[in-house]
């Protein structure tokens, strides 16, 4: 087992992609076998010089550091093909080869919702992120985010406050927490959820890590909710990744005068679902989450469905016949307001279903 | 001419529909001929008893009142088939047979935008209605609404403040203004636009008139903008009418905690266009308005188009080649931020167009 982990670490430290791995596995049969190949065989297989060198002469210091880290409690590696490897990642382009996990790896098996947004949100945005997260974590979803200041932190905290699971994906090595301000939050997440990274231990917060990391946030999640985001911000790219991965994209609208609503409005125009309540998200994701949510499904019925206007039409038709009936009588009989009734009657009239007579009286047409 | 107007008034006072008229015109040739038919001929043609009676024994008092009203300045009738009859109404179900107009009938020939919403809006809603109206009236659109308190009144006022045209459709006879609070506004509209009604002089504000009147608001307009509306409010029915008439529907989003945003959000979910600026509306309506707006088209270019992200990709590709280039160099060369670059590079990588190397370096793939 230890040997196996070492082999995986060698491949991960060489920045092998899953596509590289799949090619090499076809040729050499196993991960352990791959790391024993001479450089020439790897090069023949098409691996770049840099990657060949990294596999055949691995960084022993980095390996030792990683294996020592792995000996500690709650530290785990989950590699491509492991039983614990999230099935959601088998469906996306560019899946991670190896994940470093600090916390409860089983949290990655729960149906997940990503909640992301601005690092400089409004107080209202923070409250919304916290409340949506708290509600949905309470319904059995793990809440996924990026441990940034602002919306990310509020999303993690909401799930923690619900006693639910939350997963933070890092753009650094798993042993570093960036930004440092969120160290306490990171510690709590590790005990009540999981910190996850695909970067080597000690990796600094390189700027290009963050968008790369974002594909893991959207990719693990059935849907991504954007709470507040400026136009052309990183959150929009994560949302775009979610859409390209075939995941749901949700956005909260806001005032047309708020710069932090612009990004969300842009997403809605591009097809993201406009969300007002946690129930809107549940309605979309519960069918996708399926059996994963069975345990909490009873509690999830609390939000009564909104009556469809079509129900009103069915109700109205009960009281319409070929004898003229006044709108005042319809009001008394149907329980609908005059405003509703007269609008509905007009629509039925335009459809040729109803005929209006003088004095606000109506009959069925024909 | 006077005879002709009298005949039209007889048909209108009999509540004839355009569909009735078309049938009778086929049989009897002209409006004047229709009103001279004996009751039996009209009944044979399929007209209801009520309508037959109203045509053959017209209400002479009502006729005299209407003809006297018509003698006054700025008072006009526009009937189905007249040159001044708005072409927009020839495209909708249930077109009006006859319009009573107080003001400038030619305002009904301008490209029109309806702006509607709550009678009890927020101050922000009032400001938005006023500003959108002012901007779009200044661009040559006539602003159409229903002279109600709140959003309607603010929409009319915005157009007046721009020195533009505005049209108010009444749910009463043209000689009555409801609500009375808006009498002064109505007077100004009559001098700088038009008041319009399809109801007989003196008709009271029957509650079923208002939704019926709403089809004229949406039907005259290329698009309908809903500024603030509660869920299940009359504004949503007007928007639905607009959609059924094949017109554009626009809605302003707002806070998820504002009950007056709920109606707009519902419309957006159903396909209404989310609008942030008057420019968003112009972009949709200008192509539909065509030659009607020629005179003001130069002024309308003020809103610069937002650069498409695709332009950024074209820019980025200029600096990518088969020699590895660092993200820092790309930042310097392209003028894009690291956040933008790394997101775009990731997307290109997932598309197989770009390959990432260690240390934040990139090359074209293949």
XYZ file of C-alpha atoms in Angstrom:
732
model
C 0.000 0.000 0.000
C 2.768 2.422 0.979
C 4.631 1.498 -2.216
C 1.538 2.162 -4.217
C 1.051 5.593 -2.615
C 4.692 6.375 -3.354
C 4.170 5.489 -7.014
C 1.101 7.708 -7.235
C 3.002 10.539 -5.598
C 5.803 10.169 -8.157
C 3.313 10.495 -11.008
C 1.567 13.429 -9.361
C 4.858 15.230 -8.663
C 5.668 14.756 -12.381
C 2.382 16.624 -13.168
C 1.049 13.663 -15.118
C -2.451 14.124 -16.486
C -5.030 11.336 -16.305
C -4.788 11.133 -20.100
C -1.018 10.443 -19.780
C -1.744 7.849 -17.120
C -4.324 6.023 -19.206
C -1.879 5.726 -22.091
C 0.916 4.461 -19.824
C -1.376 1.977 -18.054
C -2.270 0.440 -21.414
C 1.426 -0.083 -22.111
C 2.768 -1.031 -18.686
C -0.218 -2.403 -16.762
C 0.048 -0.705 -13.358
C 1.135 2.462 -11.627
C 3.911 0.585 -9.846
C 5.124 -0.726 -13.200
C 5.086 2.711 -14.778
C 7.455 4.205 -12.215
C 9.902 1.322 -12.783
C 10.226 1.929 -16.531
C 13.482 3.293 -17.922
C 13.338 6.791 -19.296
C 13.566 5.568 -22.893
C 10.380 3.472 -22.605
C 8.476 6.425 -21.169
C 9.792 8.700 -23.916
C 8.771 6.143 -26.557
C 5.288 6.228 -25.040
C 5.172 9.934 -25.844
C 5.834 11.444 -22.425
C 7.618 14.813 -22.555
C 11.267 15.072 -21.485
C 10.337 16.979 -18.354
C 7.812 14.390 -17.273
C 10.137 11.476 -18.094
C 12.842 12.988 -15.917
C 10.420 13.651 -13.073
C 9.197 10.028 -13.113
C 12.581 8.302 -13.408
C 14.499 10.564 -11.014
C 11.825 11.654 -8.581
C 12.280 14.419 -6.009
C 12.997 12.226 -2.972
C 12.696 15.118 -0.537
C 9.240 15.964 -1.798
C 8.279 12.284 -1.667
C 9.486 11.904 1.904
C 7.605 15.035 2.957
C 4.417 13.758 1.378
C 4.701 10.288 2.880
C 5.344 11.787 6.331
C 2.306 14.024 5.939
C 0.277 11.003 4.931
C 1.124 9.217 8.199
C -0.787 11.800 10.173
C -4.404 11.436 11.262
C -7.127 12.459 8.806
C -4.592 12.798 5.967
C -5.405 10.823 2.851
C -4.608 10.477 -0.817
C -7.372 9.624 -3.269
C -6.105 8.601 -6.707
C -7.793 8.078 -10.073
C -9.438 4.647 -10.023
C -9.680 4.397 -6.194
C -13.070 3.441 -4.756
C -13.018 6.806 -2.953
C -12.296 8.737 -6.167
C -15.378 10.938 -6.749
C -17.457 9.598 -9.595
C -18.303 13.188 -10.562
C -14.679 13.626 -11.713
C -14.868 10.688 -14.111
C -17.315 12.776 -16.181
C -15.238 15.931 -16.685
C -12.374 16.878 -19.002
C -9.051 17.227 -17.162
C -9.913 15.128 -14.089
C -7.438 15.258 -11.194
C -4.870 12.445 -11.014
C -4.452 12.592 -7.251
C -6.137 14.503 -4.452
C -4.523 15.334 -1.122
C -7.249 15.338 1.519
C -7.172 16.657 5.075
C -10.378 15.630 6.819
C -13.220 13.328 5.913
C -12.691 11.934 2.406
C -16.209 10.471 2.430
C -17.597 14.014 2.271
C -16.583 13.935 -1.409
C -19.182 11.205 -1.980
C -22.124 13.398 -0.950
C -24.174 15.306 -3.508
C -22.456 18.667 -3.647
C -23.349 22.260 -4.377
C -20.629 24.832 -5.052
C -21.285 28.309 -3.664
C -18.883 30.927 -4.966
C -18.622 34.649 -5.470
C -16.810 37.857 -4.793
C -13.937 38.264 -2.352
C -15.342 41.716 -1.572
C -19.058 41.113 -1.264
C -21.765 43.226 0.333
C -23.136 42.340 3.758
C -26.277 41.162 1.974
C -24.211 38.872 -0.234
C -22.486 37.378 2.792
C -25.854 36.767 4.462
C -27.257 35.157 1.319
C -24.245 32.873 0.879
C -24.431 31.859 4.533
C -28.175 31.226 4.487
C -28.288 29.261 1.233
C -25.348 27.172 2.416
C -26.864 26.530 5.827
C -30.191 25.499 4.346
C -28.746 23.215 1.683
C -26.118 21.646 3.956
C -29.031 20.881 6.286
C -30.700 19.074 3.390
C -27.735 16.740 2.953
C -25.657 18.563 0.358
C -21.970 19.134 0.934
C -21.114 22.752 0.251
C -18.048 23.202 -1.911
C -16.036 26.396 -2.219
C -12.563 27.848 -2.446
C -11.784 29.164 1.066
C -11.375 32.724 -0.204
C -12.470 35.739 1.798
C -16.022 36.900 1.298
C -18.604 34.634 -0.313
C -16.434 31.497 -0.132
C -15.840 31.881 3.604
C -19.523 32.635 4.251
C -20.531 29.540 2.272
C -18.199 27.273 4.262
C -19.365 28.828 7.526
C -23.046 28.359 6.687
C -22.560 24.633 6.182
C -20.570 24.366 9.416
C -23.313 26.217 11.310
C -25.865 23.720 9.989
C -23.701 20.851 11.282
C -23.319 19.819 7.645
C -20.379 18.947 5.446
C -18.260 21.447 3.580
C -15.278 20.971 1.291
C -12.635 23.599 0.564
C -10.458 23.258 -2.512
C -7.066 24.930 -2.150
C -4.924 26.567 -4.803
C -1.865 25.722 -2.701
C -0.401 22.551 -1.248
C -2.740 20.957 1.304
C -0.320 21.933 4.111
C -0.585 25.634 3.314
C -3.646 27.741 3.796
C -4.122 30.808 1.696
C -5.239 33.382 2.590
C -3.771 33.088 6.085
C -6.786 34.933 7.528
C -8.869 31.821 6.936
C -6.605 29.495 8.929
C -9.096 29.016 11.737
C -11.906 28.346 9.292
C -9.681 25.850 7.455
C -9.019 24.018 10.716
C -12.741 23.712 11.429
C -13.427 22.525 7.884
C -10.787 19.790 8.269
C -12.587 18.487 11.361
C -16.117 18.769 9.953
C -15.543 18.234 6.233
C -12.433 18.238 4.110
C -9.660 20.399 2.741
C -8.609 19.180 -0.702
C -5.743 20.014 -3.057
C -4.194 18.485 -6.131
C -0.944 20.431 -5.675
C 2.219 19.073 -4.059
C 2.825 19.761 -0.397
C 4.293 23.198 0.078
C 3.095 24.500 -3.285
C 2.728 28.285 -3.041
C -0.439 30.145 -4.100
C 0.602 30.569 -7.736
C -1.925 32.732 -9.473
C -2.590 30.209 -12.215
C -3.514 27.571 -9.647
C -6.791 29.221 -8.768
C -8.711 28.900 -12.017
C -7.306 25.375 -12.414
C -8.532 24.602 -8.918
C -11.935 26.052 -9.849
C -12.631 23.205 -12.267
C -12.457 20.871 -9.253
C -14.987 23.004 -7.369
C -17.483 23.020 -10.227
C -16.674 19.480 -11.301
C -17.396 17.862 -7.932
C -20.716 19.685 -7.702
C -24.098 18.956 -9.251
C -24.520 22.714 -9.493
C -22.679 25.961 -8.874
C -24.406 28.924 -7.235
C -22.898 32.365 -7.861
C -23.952 34.749 -5.100
C -22.281 38.046 -6.000
C -19.800 38.568 -8.785
C -18.521 41.511 -10.743
C -18.628 41.360 -14.515
C -15.590 39.479 -15.917
C -14.617 38.091 -12.532
C -13.149 34.692 -11.769
C -16.491 33.434 -10.491
C -17.926 33.720 -13.982
C -15.186 31.506 -15.338
C -15.962 28.904 -12.688
C -19.611 29.133 -13.704
C -18.602 28.715 -17.328
C -16.534 25.660 -16.402
C -19.569 24.258 -14.574
C -21.676 24.711 -17.696
C -19.000 23.084 -19.880
C -18.884 20.179 -17.436
C -22.627 19.756 -17.907
C -23.431 20.980 -14.402
C -26.239 23.291 -13.347
C -25.429 26.979 -12.940
C -27.446 29.106 -10.516
C -27.187 32.839 -9.934
C -28.747 35.265 -7.480
C -30.074 38.446 -9.091
C -29.708 41.852 -7.520
C -30.187 45.539 -8.081
C -29.307 46.819 -11.547
C -27.263 49.473 -9.739
C -25.058 46.967 -7.896
C -21.768 46.189 -9.671
C -21.700 42.868 -7.814
C -24.978 41.804 -9.419
C -23.666 42.358 -12.947
C -21.817 39.072 -13.151
C -24.853 37.157 -11.933
C -27.086 38.961 -14.416
C -24.667 38.102 -17.214
C -24.866 34.446 -16.232
C -28.673 34.532 -16.132
C -28.730 36.004 -19.622
C -26.475 33.175 -20.750
C -28.865 30.586 -19.360
C -28.006 30.237 -15.678
C -31.055 29.608 -13.513
C -32.247 32.640 -11.589
C -32.568 31.617 -7.952
C -34.556 33.313 -5.181
C -34.705 30.594 -2.533
C -32.859 27.459 -1.508
C -36.016 25.653 -2.594
C -35.337 26.710 -6.193
C -31.992 24.913 -6.026
C -33.420 21.852 -4.293
C -36.077 21.548 -6.979
C -33.354 21.288 -9.631
C -30.795 19.211 -7.772
C -32.902 16.745 -5.816
C -33.755 14.688 -8.914
C -30.063 14.681 -9.881
C -28.902 13.734 -6.386
C -31.204 10.711 -6.362
C -30.456 8.061 -3.780
C -27.603 10.083 -2.285
C -30.184 12.205 -0.462
C -32.580 9.448 0.605
C -31.871 9.908 4.313
C -32.905 13.545 4.373
C -35.704 13.479 1.814
C -38.512 13.630 4.379
C -37.263 16.917 5.801
C -36.924 18.366 2.327
C -40.651 18.586 1.706
C -40.991 21.650 3.925
C -41.106 24.129 1.063
C -44.629 23.975 -0.325
C -44.741 24.070 -4.106
C -46.066 27.301 -5.516
C -49.482 26.812 -7.078
C -49.242 27.037 -10.833
C -51.447 29.582 -12.585
C -52.755 26.617 -14.584
C -54.493 25.421 -11.438
C -56.351 28.716 -11.371
C -57.546 28.209 -14.915
C -58.863 24.758 -14.033
C -60.673 26.317 -11.069
C -62.129 29.082 -13.228
C -63.379 26.691 -15.914
C -65.509 24.941 -13.280
C -67.704 28.025 -13.022
C -67.964 28.885 -16.704
C -70.819 27.530 -18.783
C -73.059 28.487 -21.639
C -75.274 30.578 -19.374
C -73.746 34.032 -18.919
C -72.128 34.495 -15.531
C -71.000 37.826 -14.122
C -67.434 38.445 -13.016
C -68.749 39.296 -9.559
C -70.349 35.856 -9.289
C -67.113 34.272 -10.521
C -65.242 36.164 -7.811
C -67.531 34.794 -5.116
C -67.505 31.248 -6.491
C -63.865 30.802 -7.431
C -62.081 32.630 -4.630
C -59.960 34.396 -7.279
C -59.627 38.173 -7.233
C -61.288 40.378 -9.845
C -57.816 41.284 -11.127
C -56.891 37.657 -11.612
C -60.273 36.742 -13.053
C -60.468 39.522 -15.577
C -56.936 38.833 -16.801
C -57.586 35.144 -17.111
C -60.927 35.708 -18.836
C -59.266 38.014 -21.328
C -56.683 35.399 -22.146
C -59.360 32.740 -22.560
C -61.258 35.152 -24.787
C -58.237 35.801 -26.966
C -57.862 32.036 -27.236
C -61.485 31.815 -28.390
C -62.503 29.734 -25.387
C -64.662 32.381 -23.715
C -66.949 35.115 -25.021
C -67.433 38.363 -23.146
C -70.842 40.013 -23.046
C -71.800 43.518 -21.970
C -71.744 44.341 -18.279
C -68.797 42.121 -17.388
C -70.597 38.841 -18.152
C -68.943 35.792 -19.713
C -69.940 32.512 -21.359
C -68.109 29.623 -22.911
C -67.684 30.298 -26.630
C -69.305 28.273 -29.418
C -67.221 62.014 -42.909
C -69.488 62.856 -39.964
C -71.895 60.119 -41.115
C -69.067 57.693 -41.314
C -67.914 58.523 -37.764
C -71.496 58.076 -36.573
C -71.621 54.604 -38.139
C -68.367 53.622 -36.481
C -69.642 54.893 -33.154
C -72.813 52.799 -33.517
C -70.730 49.670 -34.072
C -68.396 50.512 -31.200
C -71.298 51.235 -28.823
C -72.678 47.812 -29.802
C -69.367 46.299 -28.613
C -68.725 44.794 -32.025
C -65.432 42.947 -32.365
C -63.215 43.347 -35.421
C -64.025 39.724 -36.227
C -67.769 40.612 -36.272
C -67.006 43.614 -38.458
C -65.003 41.600 -40.982
C -67.858 39.139 -41.392
C -70.435 41.934 -41.810
C -68.232 43.844 -44.265
C -68.056 40.746 -46.464
C -71.858 40.609 -46.532
C -72.770 44.281 -46.660
C -69.750 46.077 -48.110
C -69.295 49.093 -45.867
C -69.687 50.313 -42.296
C -72.397 52.729 -43.410
C -74.257 49.853 -45.096
C -73.993 47.663 -42.002
C -75.757 50.159 -39.767
C -78.607 50.435 -42.298
C -79.395 46.701 -42.292
C -82.606 45.481 -40.710
C -82.193 43.461 -37.545
C -83.143 40.219 -39.338
C -80.237 40.515 -41.792
C -77.773 41.133 -38.971
C -79.173 38.184 -37.020
C -78.875 35.946 -40.105
C -75.241 37.026 -40.295
C -74.755 35.533 -36.838
C -74.723 38.653 -34.677
C -76.080 38.099 -31.162
C -79.473 39.517 -30.188
C -77.861 42.102 -27.932
C -75.554 43.345 -30.658
C -78.325 43.380 -33.290
C -80.475 45.534 -31.027
C -77.607 47.902 -30.278
C -76.870 48.394 -33.992
C -80.449 48.810 -35.213
C -81.684 50.954 -32.310
C -78.563 52.817 -31.258
C -78.304 54.853 -28.046
C -78.855 58.315 -29.560
C -77.841 60.115 -26.363
C -74.516 58.308 -26.282
C -74.022 59.028 -29.990
C -74.740 62.729 -29.554
C -72.350 62.921 -26.607
C -69.600 61.249 -28.597
C -70.094 63.408 -31.681
C -70.042 66.555 -29.516
C -66.827 65.377 -27.849
C -65.363 64.746 -31.289
C -65.974 68.357 -32.299
C -63.465 69.567 -29.736
C -59.799 70.260 -30.460
C -57.349 67.350 -30.310
C -60.188 64.827 -30.103
C -60.105 62.076 -32.678
C -61.481 58.668 -33.537
C -59.234 56.111 -35.192
C -61.107 53.120 -36.587
C -60.038 49.726 -37.937
C -58.821 50.232 -41.492
C -58.062 53.966 -41.139
C -54.649 55.144 -42.337
C -53.993 56.272 -38.755
C -54.942 52.874 -37.299
C -51.706 51.524 -35.749
C -50.261 48.760 -37.846
C -49.117 47.014 -34.660
C -52.768 46.246 -33.880
C -53.314 44.474 -37.181
C -50.968 41.762 -35.888
C -52.668 40.898 -32.589
C -55.683 38.814 -31.632
C -58.627 40.928 -30.454
C -57.611 44.231 -32.103
C -59.620 47.315 -31.090
C -62.462 48.326 -33.399
C -62.291 52.014 -32.562
C -59.987 54.180 -30.477
C -60.999 57.463 -28.848
C -57.922 59.698 -28.803
C -57.317 62.915 -26.895
C -54.041 64.438 -28.074
C -51.658 63.645 -30.894
C -52.872 60.549 -32.790
C -49.610 60.436 -34.745
C -47.821 59.418 -31.518
C -49.364 55.982 -32.087
C -47.236 55.648 -35.238
C -43.908 55.856 -33.360
C -42.039 52.746 -32.284
C -43.320 52.188 -28.775
C -42.099 50.672 -25.536
C -44.532 49.846 -22.740
C -43.254 50.456 -19.216
C -45.470 48.987 -16.529
C -45.325 47.793 -12.949
C -46.618 48.068 -9.437
C -49.021 50.731 -8.194
C -47.084 50.636 -4.912
C -43.454 50.597 -5.999
C -40.305 51.405 -4.065
C -38.560 54.743 -4.541
C -35.896 52.854 -6.495
C -38.537 51.393 -8.768
C -39.967 54.835 -9.443
C -36.489 56.168 -10.263
C -35.787 53.249 -12.585
C -39.097 53.634 -14.428
C -38.498 57.353 -14.807
C -34.917 56.973 -16.003
C -35.539 54.179 -18.492
C -38.505 56.086 -19.868
C -36.596 59.351 -20.131
C -33.688 57.694 -21.912
C -35.779 55.716 -24.375
C -38.214 58.550 -25.096
C -35.119 60.617 -25.879
C -34.136 57.934 -28.384
C -37.395 58.319 -30.287
C -39.599 55.711 -28.662
C -43.051 56.605 -27.448
C -43.540 55.347 -23.915
C -46.816 53.537 -23.383
C -48.424 52.866 -20.023
C -51.692 52.800 -18.113
C -51.760 56.057 -16.131
C -51.898 54.194 -12.815
C -50.145 55.427 -9.686
C -46.581 54.284 -9.179
C -44.588 52.817 -12.062
C -47.087 53.878 -14.756
C -47.073 57.512 -13.636
C -43.258 57.545 -13.368
C -42.958 56.097 -16.869
C -45.239 58.749 -18.369
C -43.412 61.488 -16.463
C -39.981 60.300 -17.622
C -41.011 60.602 -21.270
C -42.518 64.043 -20.669
C -39.304 65.183 -18.945
C -37.329 64.065 -21.995
C -39.621 66.139 -24.233
C -40.661 62.835 -25.816
C -43.986 61.235 -26.596
C -46.019 59.190 -24.172
C -49.351 57.415 -24.580
C -51.724 56.532 -21.760
C -54.370 53.869 -22.294
C -57.407 54.307 -20.071
C -59.693 51.681 -18.601
C -62.511 54.259 -18.606
C -64.122 56.446 -21.219
C -61.677 58.958 -22.679
C -63.504 61.786 -20.874
C -62.892 60.285 -17.442
C -59.552 59.980 -15.780
C -59.020 57.289 -13.213
C -57.452 57.536 -10.734
C -58.400 61.173 -10.178
C -54.992 61.825 -8.595
C -53.440 61.609 -12.053
C -55.659 64.277 -13.625
C -52.872 66.809 -13.982
C -50.550 64.200 -15.489
C -53.316 63.167 -17.907
C -53.721 66.770 -19.020
C -50.011 67.073 -19.761
C -49.995 63.770 -21.636
C -52.891 64.980 -23.821
C -50.831 68.032 -24.833
C -47.537 66.156 -25.334
C -48.720 62.734 -26.437
C -52.075 61.023 -26.314
C -54.727 59.612 -24.032
C -56.414 56.619 -25.651
C -59.470 54.530 -24.807
C -61.646 52.009 -26.588
C -64.510 52.479 -24.113
C -67.569 54.678 -24.688
C -67.539 58.188 -23.278
C -68.453 58.174 -19.645
C -67.601 54.492 -19.143
C -66.720 53.972 -15.467
C -63.513 52.223 -14.320
C -65.016 48.745 -14.373
C -62.511 46.328 -12.944
C -62.587 44.063 -15.985
C -61.652 46.948 -18.246
C -58.092 47.080 -16.976
C -56.727 43.750 -18.150
C -58.630 44.207 -21.441
C -57.006 47.620 -21.786
C -53.616 46.013 -21.048
C -53.655 44.120 -24.337
C -53.690 47.520 -26.064
C -50.650 48.642 -24.055
C -48.620 45.560 -24.905
C -50.019 45.295 -28.419
C -49.032 48.781 -29.520
C -45.484 48.243 -28.214
C -42.493 46.470 -29.698
C -41.644 45.452 -26.158
C -42.950 45.658 -22.616
C -40.645 46.479 -19.699
C -41.782 45.387 -16.241
C -40.033 47.481 -13.607
C -41.379 46.190 -10.296
C -44.171 43.682 -9.893
C -45.338 41.358 -7.178
C -45.817 37.709 -7.992
C -49.259 37.080 -9.573
C -49.879 40.774 -10.209
C -51.629 42.339 -13.164
C -48.303 43.425 -14.672
C -47.370 39.796 -15.202
C -50.538 39.228 -17.178
C -49.726 42.215 -19.371
C -46.264 40.739 -19.891
C -47.832 37.414 -20.754
C -50.106 39.163 -23.257
C -47.043 40.827 -24.774
C -45.393 37.439 -25.184
C -48.544 35.947 -26.738
C -48.667 38.900 -29.123
C -45.117 38.064 -30.198
C -43.676 41.143 -28.518
C -40.460 41.395 -26.516
C -40.721 41.174 -22.739
C -38.118 42.873 -20.565
C -37.818 42.747 -16.786
C -35.616 44.484 -14.244
C -34.157 42.126 -11.639
C -33.861 43.048 -7.983
C -33.005 41.724 -4.572
C -34.229 38.213 -3.793
C -35.635 39.708 -0.588
C -37.823 42.280 -2.372
C -41.422 41.107 -2.922
C -41.623 43.574 -5.839
C -38.785 41.804 -7.632
C -40.525 38.421 -7.504
C -42.785 39.100 -10.461
C -39.855 40.272 -12.575
C -37.819 37.229 -11.590
C -40.713 34.963 -12.538
C -40.835 36.611 -15.959
C -37.074 36.211 -16.435
C -37.353 32.523 -15.612
C -40.091 32.243 -18.227
C -37.866 33.815 -20.861
C -38.199 37.570 -20.433
C -34.958 39.417 -21.137
C -33.121 40.559 -18.031
C -32.397 44.247 -18.442
C -29.818 46.361 -16.617
C -29.635 49.451 -18.817
C -31.691 51.288 -21.417
C -28.982 50.177 -23.844
C -30.044 46.563 -23.329
C -33.523 47.473 -24.550
C -32.252 49.571 -27.446
C -30.098 46.691 -28.606
C -33.184 44.487 -28.909
C -35.674 47.023 -30.212
C -33.649 49.146 -32.595
C -33.520 46.419 -35.264
C -37.302 45.934 -34.867
C -38.036 49.662 -34.990
C -36.171 49.988 -38.273
C -36.826 53.107 -40.305
C -39.173 54.538 -37.644
C -36.110 55.592 -35.663
C -33.942 56.866 -38.508
C -34.073 60.469 -37.350
C -32.555 59.726 -33.969
C -30.219 56.910 -34.867
C -27.035 58.958 -34.715
C -27.618 59.878 -31.079
C -28.265 56.272 -30.216
C -24.700 55.123 -30.704
C -23.567 56.602 -27.395
C -23.543 53.306 -25.521
C -20.308 51.560 -26.452
C -20.680 47.847 -27.053
C -19.136 45.695 -24.373
C -16.092 43.847 -25.664
C -16.874 40.174 -26.075
C -14.674 37.715 -24.174
C -14.007 36.139 -27.573
C -11.964 39.214 -28.455
C -9.746 38.426 -25.492
C -9.180 34.914 -26.780
C -8.144 36.272 -30.164
C -5.738 38.616 -28.380
C -4.310 35.808 -26.259
C -3.776 33.495 -29.241
C -1.478 36.123 -30.769
C 1.055 35.509 -28.036
C 0.851 31.724 -27.880
C 3.191 29.600 -29.951
C 5.060 26.323 -29.852
C 7.804 27.852 -27.706
C 6.764 27.800 -24.067
C 5.753 31.236 -22.794
C 5.230 32.102 -19.143
C 1.968 33.487 -17.853
C 3.878 36.533 -16.588
C 5.099 37.263 -20.124
C 1.563 36.794 -21.443
C 0.331 39.278 -18.849
C 2.841 41.889 -20.028
C 2.213 41.255 -23.716
C -1.567 40.889 -23.821
C -2.675 43.462 -21.297
C -4.959 40.830 -19.740
C -4.850 40.192 -16.012
C -3.368 37.004 -14.563
C -6.874 36.030 -13.402
C -8.257 36.396 -16.896
C -5.270 34.720 -18.508
C -5.156 31.709 -16.268
C -8.870 31.126 -16.654
C -8.684 31.438 -20.410
C -5.613 29.219 -20.624
C -7.361 26.569 -18.563
C -10.340 26.613 -20.893
C -8.066 26.376 -23.944
C -6.262 23.495 -22.260
C -9.502 21.634 -21.566
C -10.336 22.147 -25.245
C -6.984 20.610 -26.172
C -5.752 23.808 -27.806
C -3.074 24.652 -25.258
C -0.718 22.554 -23.139
C 0.413 23.671 -19.694
C 3.942 23.013 -18.559
C 5.444 23.266 -15.087
C 6.055 26.696 -13.618
C 3.077 28.382 -15.217
C 4.331 28.043 -18.801
C 2.136 27.319 -21.813
C 2.489 26.229 -25.450
C 0.111 25.519 -28.280
C -0.793 21.816 -28.235
C 0.119 19.298 -30.951
